[in-house]
Each structure stands twice: as structure tokens, then as C-alpha cells.
Short mmCIF file of C-alpha atoms in Angstrom, two decimals:
data_model
loop_
_atom_site.label_atom_id
_atom_site.label_comp_id
_atom_site.label_asym_id
_atom_site.label_seq_id
_atom_site.Cartn_x
_atom_site.Cartn_y
_atom_site.Cartn_z
CA MET A 1020 114.97 -63.88 -93.94
CA ARG A 1021 115.30 -64.76 -97.68
CA GLN A 1022 117.17 -67.94 -98.53
CA VAL A 1023 120.21 -67.98 -99.71
CA LYS A 1024 122.62 -70.23 -99.89
CA ILE A 1025 125.48 -71.00 -96.76
CA THR A 1026 129.24 -73.58 -97.27
CA PHE A 1027 130.17 -74.36 -94.31
CA LEU A 1028 134.28 -75.40 -94.71
CA ILE A 1029 135.65 -77.95 -91.59
CA HIS A 1030 138.34 -80.19 -92.12
CA ASN A 1031 137.67 -83.93 -91.80
CA VAL A 1032 133.38 -84.21 -90.92
CA TYR A 1033 133.75 -88.10 -91.20
CA ALA A 1034 135.77 -88.50 -88.17
CA ILE A 1035 135.05 -87.77 -84.59
CA GLY A 1036 135.07 -84.55 -82.93
CA GLY A 1037 132.54 -82.05 -80.68
CA THR A 1038 133.48 -79.33 -84.11
CA ILE A 1039 131.94 -81.77 -86.18
CA ARG A 1040 128.84 -82.18 -83.93
CA THR A 1041 127.88 -78.45 -83.42
CA THR A 1042 128.88 -77.84 -87.13
CA LEU A 1043 126.29 -80.89 -88.34
CA ASN A 1044 123.93 -79.76 -85.44
CA LEU A 1045 123.91 -75.93 -87.32
CA ALA A 1046 123.82 -76.69 -90.49
CA ALA A 1047 120.49 -79.14 -90.38
CA ALA A 1048 118.26 -76.01 -88.15
CA LEU A 1049 120.08 -73.91 -91.35
CA ALA A 1050 118.88 -76.26 -94.07
CA ASP A 1051 115.11 -75.60 -92.72
CA ARG A 1052 115.12 -72.74 -94.31
CA HIS A 1053 118.20 -72.18 -96.63
CA GLU A 1054 120.03 -74.41 -99.58
CA VAL A 1055 122.97 -75.92 -96.80
CA THR A 1056 126.71 -77.41 -98.20
CA VAL A 1057 129.40 -78.78 -96.34
CA VAL A 1058 132.83 -79.01 -97.16
CA SER A 1059 135.02 -81.13 -95.64
CA MET A 1060 138.46 -80.15 -96.56
CA LEU A 1061 139.63 -84.13 -95.62
CA ARG A 1062 138.55 -87.58 -96.18
CA HIS A 1063 139.97 -90.76 -95.15
CA ARG A 1064 136.45 -92.78 -95.11
CA ALA A 1065 133.92 -94.24 -96.95
CA ARG A 1066 130.75 -91.60 -94.98
CA PRO A 1067 131.10 -89.24 -92.16
CA ARG A 1068 130.87 -91.21 -88.58
CA PHE A 1069 127.95 -87.78 -87.59
CA VAL A 1070 124.04 -88.28 -89.04
CA VAL A 1071 123.79 -86.08 -90.98
CA ASP A 1072 121.14 -84.48 -92.51
CA PRO A 1073 119.76 -85.42 -96.25
CA ARG A 1074 119.08 -81.98 -97.01
CA VAL A 1075 122.58 -80.61 -96.07
CA THR A 1076 125.21 -81.51 -99.53
CA VAL A 1077 129.10 -83.10 -98.24
CA VAL A 1078 131.55 -82.53 -100.50
CA PRO A 1079 134.54 -83.88 -99.70
CA LEU A 1080 138.05 -82.30 -101.42
CA VAL A 1081 141.15 -84.03 -100.53
CA ASP A 1082 140.15 -88.16 -100.47
CA LEU A 1083 143.13 -89.74 -98.22
CA ARG A 1084 142.01 -93.04 -98.57
CA GLU A 1085 144.53 -96.11 -99.76
CA ASN A 1086 142.90 -96.69 -103.30
CA SER A 1087 141.80 -92.90 -104.19
CA ALA A 1088 143.35 -90.92 -107.69
CA ASP A 1089 144.20 -88.21 -104.48
CA ALA A 1090 146.30 -90.85 -103.11
CA ASN A 1091 149.17 -90.94 -105.90
CA ASP A 1092 148.85 -87.09 -106.83
CA PRO A 1093 152.34 -86.06 -106.18
CA LEU A 1094 150.48 -82.56 -104.01
CA LEU A 1095 149.05 -84.62 -101.23
CA HIS A 1096 153.19 -85.57 -100.13
CA GLN A 1097 154.51 -81.85 -100.49
CA PRO A 1098 154.12 -79.16 -97.76
CA ALA A 1099 151.21 -76.61 -97.58
CA GLU A 1100 152.08 -73.40 -98.52
CA VAL A 1101 148.50 -71.22 -97.72
CA PHE A 1102 147.99 -73.52 -94.29
CA PRO A 1103 149.69 -71.43 -91.30
CA THR A 1104 152.44 -73.47 -90.87
CA ALA A 1105 151.64 -72.17 -87.08
CA GLU A 1106 148.23 -74.21 -87.23
CA LYS A 1107 148.33 -77.73 -84.89
CA ARG A 1108 147.22 -79.23 -87.97
CA TYR A 1109 149.60 -78.14 -90.57
CA GLY A 1110 151.72 -81.41 -90.98
CA GLN A 1111 147.99 -83.21 -92.17
CA TYR A 1112 147.80 -80.40 -95.20
CA SER A 1113 149.57 -79.80 -98.22
CA ARG A 1114 149.78 -77.85 -101.34
CA LEU A 1115 146.93 -80.24 -102.48
CA THR A 1116 145.02 -79.08 -100.06
CA ASP A 1117 145.57 -75.45 -101.06
CA GLN A 1118 144.95 -76.23 -104.02
CA ARG A 1119 141.31 -77.75 -104.29
CA ALA A 1120 140.75 -74.65 -101.24
CA ARG A 1121 141.60 -72.47 -103.62
CA GLU A 1122 139.47 -73.96 -106.87
CA TYR A 1123 136.43 -74.72 -104.69
CA LEU A 1124 136.47 -70.72 -103.03
CA ARG A 1125 137.11 -68.79 -106.69
CA THR A 1126 133.96 -70.54 -107.99
CA CYS A 1127 131.63 -70.58 -105.04
CA GLU A 1128 128.50 -70.07 -105.18
CA ALA A 1129 127.70 -69.48 -101.25
CA GLU A 1130 126.31 -65.82 -100.72
CA VAL A 1131 127.81 -67.23 -97.26
CA ILE A 1132 130.76 -69.26 -96.03
CA ILE A 1133 131.76 -69.87 -92.92
CA GLY A 1134 135.62 -71.08 -92.18
CA THR A 1135 135.56 -73.42 -88.27
CA ARG A 1136 139.22 -73.67 -87.91
CA PRO A 1137 142.41 -71.49 -87.61
CA GLY A 1138 144.10 -72.14 -91.15
CA ILE A 1139 140.92 -73.03 -92.71
CA ASN A 1140 140.01 -69.21 -92.02
CA VAL A 1141 143.16 -68.22 -93.62
CA TYR A 1142 141.67 -69.99 -96.46
CA LEU A 1143 138.20 -68.53 -96.65
CA ALA A 1144 140.32 -64.88 -96.30
CA ARG A 1145 142.78 -65.67 -98.70
CA PHE A 1146 140.31 -67.32 -101.46
CA ALA A 1147 136.15 -66.94 -101.35
CA PRO A 1148 134.50 -63.98 -103.50
CA PRO A 1149 134.91 -60.89 -102.36
CA ARG A 1150 131.00 -61.00 -103.12
CA ALA A 1151 130.34 -63.79 -100.00
CA LEU A 1152 129.90 -63.01 -96.51
CA ARG A 1153 132.88 -64.45 -94.92
CA ILE A 1154 132.53 -65.52 -91.38
CA ALA A 1155 135.08 -66.94 -88.92
CA GLN A 1156 134.29 -69.54 -86.21
CA GLU A 1157 136.72 -70.47 -82.94
CA HIS A 1158 135.45 -73.99 -82.28
CA LEU A 1159 139.38 -73.13 -79.33
CA THR A 1160 140.12 -69.64 -77.67
CA HIS A 1161 142.47 -67.01 -78.59
CA ASP A 1162 144.61 -67.47 -75.68
CA THR A 1163 145.01 -71.40 -76.62
CA HIS A 1164 147.20 -70.23 -80.27
CA SER A 1165 150.87 -69.98 -80.35
CA LYS A 1166 151.97 -65.81 -80.74
CA LYS A 1167 153.14 -66.97 -83.96
CA LEU A 1168 149.57 -68.48 -84.93
CA ARG A 1169 147.84 -65.37 -83.28
CA ALA A 1170 150.21 -63.30 -85.97
CA GLN A 1171 149.60 -64.84 -89.27
CA LEU A 1172 145.38 -64.77 -88.46
CA ALA A 1173 146.02 -60.86 -87.46
CA ARG A 1174 146.91 -60.26 -90.67
CA ARG A 1175 144.36 -62.44 -92.49
CA TYR A 1176 141.84 -62.09 -90.33
CA ARG A 1177 141.31 -58.20 -91.47
CA ASP A 1178 139.37 -59.55 -94.96
CA LEU A 1179 136.84 -61.33 -92.87
CA ASP A 1180 132.84 -60.03 -92.41
CA ALA A 1181 132.88 -61.86 -88.73
CA VAL A 1182 135.07 -63.71 -86.21
CA VAL A 1183 132.57 -65.46 -83.47
CA THR A 1184 133.48 -67.35 -80.87
CA THR A 1185 131.69 -69.88 -78.64
CA THR A 1186 132.51 -67.58 -75.39
CA GLU A 1187 131.34 -64.04 -74.24
CA ALA A 1188 135.42 -64.05 -72.49
CA ASP A 1189 136.49 -65.27 -75.88
CA ALA A 1190 134.87 -62.58 -77.96
CA ALA A 1191 136.24 -59.72 -75.32
CA VAL A 1192 140.13 -61.59 -75.15
CA TYR A 1193 139.76 -61.29 -78.98
CA ARG A 1194 138.28 -57.73 -79.17
CA ALA A 1195 141.36 -56.65 -76.62
CA LYS A 1196 143.79 -58.38 -78.73
CA MET A 1197 143.55 -58.46 -82.10
CA ARG A 1198 142.48 -54.95 -83.84
CA LEU A 1199 140.58 -55.78 -86.74
CA PRO A 1200 139.00 -53.19 -87.76
CA GLY A 1201 135.51 -53.67 -89.96
CA VAL A 1202 135.13 -56.95 -89.24
CA ARG A 1203 132.35 -58.15 -86.32
CA VAL A 1204 133.63 -60.06 -82.85
CA LEU A 1205 130.93 -61.89 -81.57
CA ALA A 1206 129.75 -64.44 -79.72
CA ILE A 1207 127.50 -67.21 -80.03
CA PRO A 1208 126.82 -70.82 -78.15
CA ASN A 1209 127.69 -73.86 -80.17
CA SER A 1210 124.04 -75.35 -80.48
CA VAL A 1211 123.15 -78.50 -79.26
CA PRO A 1212 119.78 -80.21 -80.16
CA ASP A 1213 116.93 -82.23 -77.89
CA PRO A 1214 118.22 -85.44 -77.60
CA GLY A 1215 114.18 -86.82 -77.14
CA PRO A 1216 111.59 -87.62 -74.55
CA GLN A 1217 113.25 -89.65 -72.92
CA PRO A 1218 115.10 -87.38 -70.04
CA ALA A 1219 117.40 -88.60 -67.54
CA ASP A 1220 115.69 -89.94 -64.39
CA GLY A 1221 118.69 -89.59 -62.04
CA SER A 1222 118.21 -93.56 -60.27
CA ALA A 1223 121.29 -94.97 -62.46
CA ARG A 1224 124.82 -95.40 -60.01
CA VAL A 1225 125.92 -93.99 -62.66
CA ILE A 1226 128.78 -91.26 -63.15
CA ALA A 1227 129.64 -90.29 -67.19
CA ALA A 1228 131.94 -88.27 -67.79
CA ALA A 1229 133.24 -87.75 -72.08
CA GLY A 1230 136.15 -85.62 -74.47
CA ARG A 1231 139.40 -86.77 -76.24
CA LEU A 1232 141.36 -88.91 -73.39
CA VAL A 1233 144.48 -85.78 -73.08
CA ARG A 1234 146.38 -84.44 -70.08
CA ALA A 1235 143.90 -81.27 -70.49
CA LYS A 1236 140.89 -82.70 -70.26
CA ARG A 1237 142.03 -83.85 -66.24
CA PHE A 1238 141.03 -87.06 -66.15
CA ASP A 1239 143.64 -88.13 -63.93
CA LEU A 1240 141.60 -86.08 -61.71
CA LEU A 1241 138.51 -87.40 -62.01
CA ILE A 1242 139.39 -90.57 -61.07
CA GLU A 1243 141.60 -89.27 -58.16
CA ALA A 1244 138.19 -87.86 -57.40
CA PHE A 1245 136.31 -90.53 -57.99
CA THR A 1246 138.33 -92.61 -55.89
CA ASP A 1247 137.63 -90.44 -52.54
CA VAL A 1248 133.82 -91.17 -54.16
CA ALA A 1249 134.06 -94.50 -54.02
CA ALA A 1250 135.40 -94.44 -50.53
CA LYS A 1251 132.30 -93.47 -49.83
CA HIS A 1252 129.32 -94.57 -52.00
CA PRO A 1253 130.48 -97.89 -52.75
CA ASP A 1254 127.75 -99.21 -55.21
CA TRP A 1255 128.52 -96.25 -57.71
CA SER A 1256 130.64 -96.49 -60.87
CA LEU A 1257 132.47 -94.23 -63.72
CA ARG A 1258 132.52 -94.14 -66.99
CA ILE A 1259 134.80 -92.08 -69.43
CA TYR A 1260 133.70 -91.90 -72.91
CA GLY A 1261 136.41 -91.27 -75.74
CA SER A 1262 139.49 -91.68 -77.24
CA GLY A 1263 143.31 -90.20 -77.50
CA ALA A 1264 146.39 -90.68 -76.35
CA ASP A 1265 146.04 -90.15 -72.44
CA LYS A 1266 144.33 -93.45 -72.40
CA GLU A 1267 146.82 -95.69 -70.81
CA ARG A 1268 148.01 -93.81 -68.37
CA LEU A 1269 145.02 -93.29 -66.95
CA GLN A 1270 143.62 -97.60 -67.91
CA ARG A 1271 147.13 -97.83 -65.06
CA LEU A 1272 146.01 -95.05 -62.92
CA ILE A 1273 142.43 -97.05 -62.65
CA GLU A 1274 144.86 -100.22 -61.41
CA GLU A 1275 146.16 -98.83 -59.22
CA GLN A 1276 143.87 -97.02 -57.11
CA GLY A 1277 142.13 -100.56 -57.23
CA LEU A 1278 138.94 -99.08 -59.58
CA GLY A 1279 139.39 -102.04 -61.35
CA GLY A 1280 135.40 -103.08 -61.95
CA ARG A 1281 134.32 -99.31 -60.11
CA ALA A 1282 135.92 -97.03 -63.36
CA ALA A 1283 136.34 -97.41 -66.65
CA LEU A 1284 137.50 -96.42 -70.73
CA MET A 1285 134.78 -96.86 -72.40
CA GLY A 1286 136.05 -95.43 -75.69
CA ALA A 1287 134.58 -93.60 -78.15
CA VAL A 1288 130.53 -93.12 -79.20
CA SER A 1289 128.45 -90.32 -81.75
CA ARG A 1290 125.65 -90.52 -79.54
CA ILE A 1291 127.24 -89.34 -76.15
CA GLU A 1292 123.01 -88.50 -75.51
CA ALA A 1293 122.44 -91.79 -75.18
CA GLU A 1294 124.97 -92.63 -72.89
CA PHE A 1295 124.65 -89.15 -70.91
CA ALA A 1296 120.45 -90.10 -70.25
CA LYS A 1297 121.70 -93.81 -69.05
CA ALA A 1298 123.70 -91.71 -65.96
CA SER A 1299 122.80 -89.58 -62.34
CA ILE A 1300 125.93 -87.10 -62.92
CA VAL A 1301 128.24 -86.11 -65.49
CA ALA A 1302 131.55 -84.77 -64.15
CA SER A 1303 134.31 -82.47 -65.77
CA ALA A 1304 137.58 -82.03 -64.36
CA SER A 1305 139.28 -79.98 -67.30
CA ASP A 1306 141.83 -77.71 -67.18
CA ALA A 1307 140.69 -75.37 -69.61
CA GLU A 1308 137.59 -75.63 -72.44
CA SER A 1309 136.66 -73.36 -74.87
CA PHE A 1310 133.20 -74.03 -74.95
CA GLY A 1311 132.46 -76.72 -72.54
CA MET A 1312 129.98 -79.44 -75.12
CA THR A 1313 129.43 -81.99 -72.94
CA LEU A 1314 128.32 -80.08 -70.85
CA VAL A 1315 125.37 -79.30 -72.91
CA GLU A 1316 124.85 -82.27 -74.23
CA ALA A 1317 124.46 -83.97 -70.22
CA MET A 1318 122.04 -80.75 -69.30
CA ARG A 1319 119.91 -81.50 -72.53
CA CYS A 1320 119.23 -85.49 -71.59
CA GLY A 1321 118.26 -83.44 -68.40
CA THR A 1322 121.33 -84.72 -66.14
CA PRO A 1323 123.35 -82.45 -63.81
CA VAL A 1324 127.22 -82.09 -64.38
CA VAL A 1325 129.63 -81.09 -61.93
CA ALA A 1326 132.53 -79.07 -63.52
CA THR A 1327 135.72 -77.52 -63.00
CA ASP A 1328 135.09 -73.29 -62.94
CA CYS A 1329 138.12 -73.11 -65.95
CA PRO A 1330 137.98 -70.98 -68.68
CA LEU A 1331 136.23 -70.17 -70.31
CA GLY A 1332 133.27 -72.00 -71.03
CA PRO A 1333 131.31 -74.01 -68.05
CA ALA A 1334 131.08 -70.39 -65.96
CA GLU A 1335 128.92 -69.20 -69.22
CA ILE A 1336 126.85 -72.20 -69.49
CA ILE A 1337 126.22 -73.74 -65.36
CA ASN A 1338 123.87 -71.73 -62.55
CA GLU A 1339 125.95 -72.78 -59.80
CA GLY A 1340 123.57 -74.57 -57.21
CA VAL A 1341 120.97 -74.05 -59.40
CA ASP A 1342 121.45 -76.61 -62.72
CA GLY A 1343 125.12 -78.05 -62.50
CA ARG A 1344 127.90 -78.00 -59.55
CA LEU A 1345 131.26 -75.16 -60.59
CA VAL A 1346 134.28 -76.62 -58.81
CA PRO A 1347 137.44 -74.79 -58.41
CA MET A 1348 139.76 -75.71 -60.91
CA GLY A 1349 142.64 -78.97 -60.07
CA ASP A 1350 141.05 -79.56 -56.28
CA ARG A 1351 140.95 -82.83 -56.06
CA GLN A 1352 138.97 -83.14 -52.65
CA ALA A 1353 136.28 -80.31 -54.29
CA LEU A 1354 135.39 -82.39 -56.91
CA ALA A 1355 134.75 -85.26 -54.80
CA ALA A 1356 133.18 -83.60 -52.13
CA ALA A 1357 131.02 -81.91 -54.91
CA LEU A 1358 130.14 -85.41 -57.09
CA CYS A 1359 129.15 -86.89 -53.54
CA ASP A 1360 126.67 -84.42 -52.93
CA LEU A 1361 125.05 -84.91 -55.06
CA ILE A 1362 124.72 -88.21 -55.00
CA ALA A 1363 123.57 -88.04 -51.58
CA ASP A 1364 120.99 -85.34 -52.68
CA GLU A 1365 119.00 -87.78 -54.60
CA PRO A 1366 115.36 -85.29 -54.70
CA GLY A 1367 117.87 -82.53 -55.51
CA ARG A 1368 120.12 -84.53 -57.77
CA ARG A 1369 116.86 -84.90 -60.03
CA HIS A 1370 115.53 -81.36 -58.86
CA MET A 1371 118.85 -80.12 -60.45
CA GLY A 1372 118.44 -81.67 -63.68
CA GLU A 1373 115.06 -80.45 -64.58
CA ALA A 1374 116.43 -77.52 -64.17
CA ALA A 1375 119.40 -77.93 -66.41
CA ARG A 1376 117.19 -79.49 -69.05
CA ALA A 1377 115.13 -76.56 -69.27
CA ALA A 1378 118.38 -74.58 -69.18
CA ALA A 1379 119.98 -75.71 -72.20
CA ARG A 1380 116.79 -74.57 -74.28
CA ARG A 1381 118.58 -71.60 -75.50
CA PHE A 1382 121.19 -74.46 -76.96
CA ASP A 1383 118.90 -75.60 -79.10
CA PRO A 1384 119.80 -75.39 -82.70
CA ALA A 1385 116.95 -73.03 -83.89
CA HIS A 1386 118.18 -70.76 -80.95
CA VAL A 1387 121.55 -70.06 -82.98
CA ALA A 1388 120.17 -71.16 -86.56
CA HIS A 1389 118.53 -67.81 -85.65
CA ALA A 1390 121.20 -66.06 -84.14
CA TYR A 1391 123.14 -66.18 -87.28
CA GLU A 1392 119.72 -65.17 -89.50
CA GLU A 1393 120.08 -62.42 -87.90
CA LEU A 1394 124.50 -62.01 -87.92
CA PHE A 1395 124.22 -62.65 -92.20
CA GLY A 1396 121.25 -59.37 -92.17
CA ASP A 1397 123.75 -57.46 -90.32
CA LEU A 1398 126.85 -58.26 -92.60
CA ALA A 1399 125.06 -57.91 -95.41
CA ALA A 1400 123.35 -54.10 -94.19
CA THR A 1401 126.77 -52.79 -93.10
CA ARG A 1402 129.14 -54.34 -95.99
CA SER A 1403 130.23 -51.09 -97.18
CA SER A 1404 130.16 -48.76 -93.54
CA ARG A 1405 132.56 -51.55 -92.64
CA ALA A 1406 134.58 -51.93 -96.31
CA TRP A 1407 134.84 -48.02 -95.71
CA GLN A 1408 136.32 -48.45 -91.52
CA ARG A 1409 139.25 -51.42 -93.05
CA ARG A 1410 140.17 -49.28 -95.66
CA LYS A 1411 140.88 -45.72 -92.66
CA ALA A 1412 142.36 -48.58 -91.13
CA ARG A 1413 144.12 -49.36 -93.91
CA TRP A 1414 145.27 -45.93 -94.96
CA ARG A 1415 145.77 -44.71 -91.04
CA ASN A 1416 148.46 -47.24 -91.36
CA ARG A 1417 149.66 -46.52 -94.48
CA ALA A 1418 150.78 -43.09 -93.45
CA GLY A 1419 151.92 -43.76 -90.04
CA ARG A 1420 154.83 -46.53 -91.37
CA ALA A 1421 155.58 -44.12 -94.07
CA LEU A 1422 156.68 -40.95 -91.07
CA ARG A 1423 158.22 -43.33 -89.38
CA ARG A 1424 160.67 -43.91 -91.51
CA LEU A 1425 160.82 -40.29 -92.76
CA ARG A 1426 161.67 -39.85 -88.79
CA ARG A 1427 164.35 -42.77 -89.28
#
């Protein structure tokens, strides 16, 4: 494929999160052949917490730091008018972000522009130049959005070229529930780079977990299951990495279960792979995952994963019994039993870790970047036919509305 200019639009590249990690991974892989820019809607610190490939240009739009010129702009304190009101991040957006997004996109020279969250995808649909390919990534899922937000997105997503989900299951939901004529809806997984030549050796008596400390991640269930594990295997420990609103409740639960010194909240880290490589098992007790980034990160380290079979990602990542274990959602006994099975079988654990490392190669950034390049080529080749599909759909909608008015 010839070299093209590619721009990613992201909420805040200076923070920590799965969308930031996977965006930077993909940007770096695409930078091998293309000119790549990451546009951060917001900025709250001097430098990004994650390492940014030096070939990737970072452009912040609104500076939230106290000493910035934007801090005194009156538009910063006025609610956004374009960013959708039903989006969870709406309170962090303003008329200033609306204005900066409009100004940047209307003069953007990129040939491909990729949005990375629903509200930003609305900016993309509203303001990006028609000559650019407009691609919306979905890092959550269709069904986790409110009915109001889905309605707001459906109106705007019709002007996009593609909607990319992280799982085929979620792509199928979008195709069934959001009618988008002329818009390609497909799944491309998140990318996770190889952490290096030193995989986990399976000897550490450590179970690790990572993610935002929020109720949906069910770290409480994991701690309760580890209580059962610890009773049988007192020499094993649990380390949970992350930060969030549930921290105090989880710490109390650790103390109530008598796990002080055995289970610990380790805080957030920017290089979680280094911690996963120090563990022999990685666990996830989530009730919902749009993808399952930590599962892939663990597998790339050669660390087997025990995860709940929650919607939508784990079953598309883990081959049950081969490179990891899947257990029913919310089942403390099943989670504890799967962990104990792996603890008791060190050779089997090592073999599963090797299988996990091999299976996770399909998430290498180079493979994912190639899938995006194929998408760019397909969208460019079908631009005219897809535009015709959109026009036909609009004519049918207008004719239908006119007919309903006549009948009334």
C-alpha cells in the first residue's frame, strides 16, 4: 500500500487506559509505512504516561493544565453543544473542545481519520473533510451504550465510512441493531506488542490481575475466590494492579477475608506486561469486556489466563483448556477451582503458557496494522458504490416520511 497520512482522534493520550495503549500500539505499527498523528482532545500533564513512538506526532487540542492559556478561555466552562449529551465523558467536554475539534478537522490533511470513542466519532462525522476516509472505532460495545446515546450515534454514524469493533460478536450486534447503509461494519481486534524475549516461566507463586477498580470488573469476586485458593495453597499470593473508585471497598474486603499480606492492591502501572511476566497465572472475573486487553497482554507474556466467559471478548481470545480457562460469570467456586487446577499442575501450567504465547501472536500490531491497511484500500475502492447506497437509503426514508404524511 502507498504511504498515506493517518490521524487518530483520542480522548486524552496523556492518561492511562486500554484505548490509549492499543491506539499507540497501532499508531506505531502503521508508522512503519505511513505518516501518523495522534490528536488528543484533552491534555492534563506535560508528557504522556505511555511511551509514544518518536515517529508518531502528538497534537493536543485543549490544555487543561492550570497555567495554560486554555484554562482562562470562557468557552472551556460552557457545556459542549456538538459532543453528544448521552456520552459518559460529556461533562469533560465543552464548547472549546467543540470549537477546537471543528477547526482541526476542517483543515486536516489526513487521508484517513480514525475516532476512538463515541463522542469523538460524532466530531469525526460532523467535521472531517469528505475526501478523508472516516473510521469510527468502538472500544466499548453497542449494548453498553444507553438507548439515548445509540439514537444520537445512529444519526451521525451514517456519514462515516466504517465502524470497527474489537470483537465479531459486537460487530454482529451493530449490523443487526444500527442500520448504516454504505458503512462497513467489521471487527478488528486490538493490538498488543510482543513484550520481549523473557516470557513467564510459570514458577512464581503469584496470581495477577489488572484493570480499573470498578464494580463491573468484579475484583471482589476474585478476592473471594482467592480466599478459597489461599486456604488450599497458603504459599500463593494475589496482586491486583489498577486504580479506581472501588479501591477502598476492595481493601476492606481483603482485610475482612483475612488476606492481609496475601492479597494486595498494587496501584496502576504503565507497563503491566512486566508484572504479568512475574506471575504464573493472570485472572479476570469481569462481568463484561468489550475486548479483554489484559488477557492478551498476559498471553503475550506466556502467562495462562483464567477468565469469566463474559460478553463479549474472552471467548474470542481464549481457546478453553488449550491456552487458558473460561469459567461461568459470577461463579466463585468455578473461578477458585480453575485457579487451583492450574496451581496444582505446574507442567500443565507451563504448557498452557507456551500455547497462550503462540496463540497471542495473532494480536501482533503488524498483523492488526495490515488488517487496517486492507480496510483503507477496500473503503477507497468502494467509496462511490457506498455513497450510492447512502443516497438510495435517504431517498427511501424521505419517500416513506412523505407517504406517512399523506396517509395522516
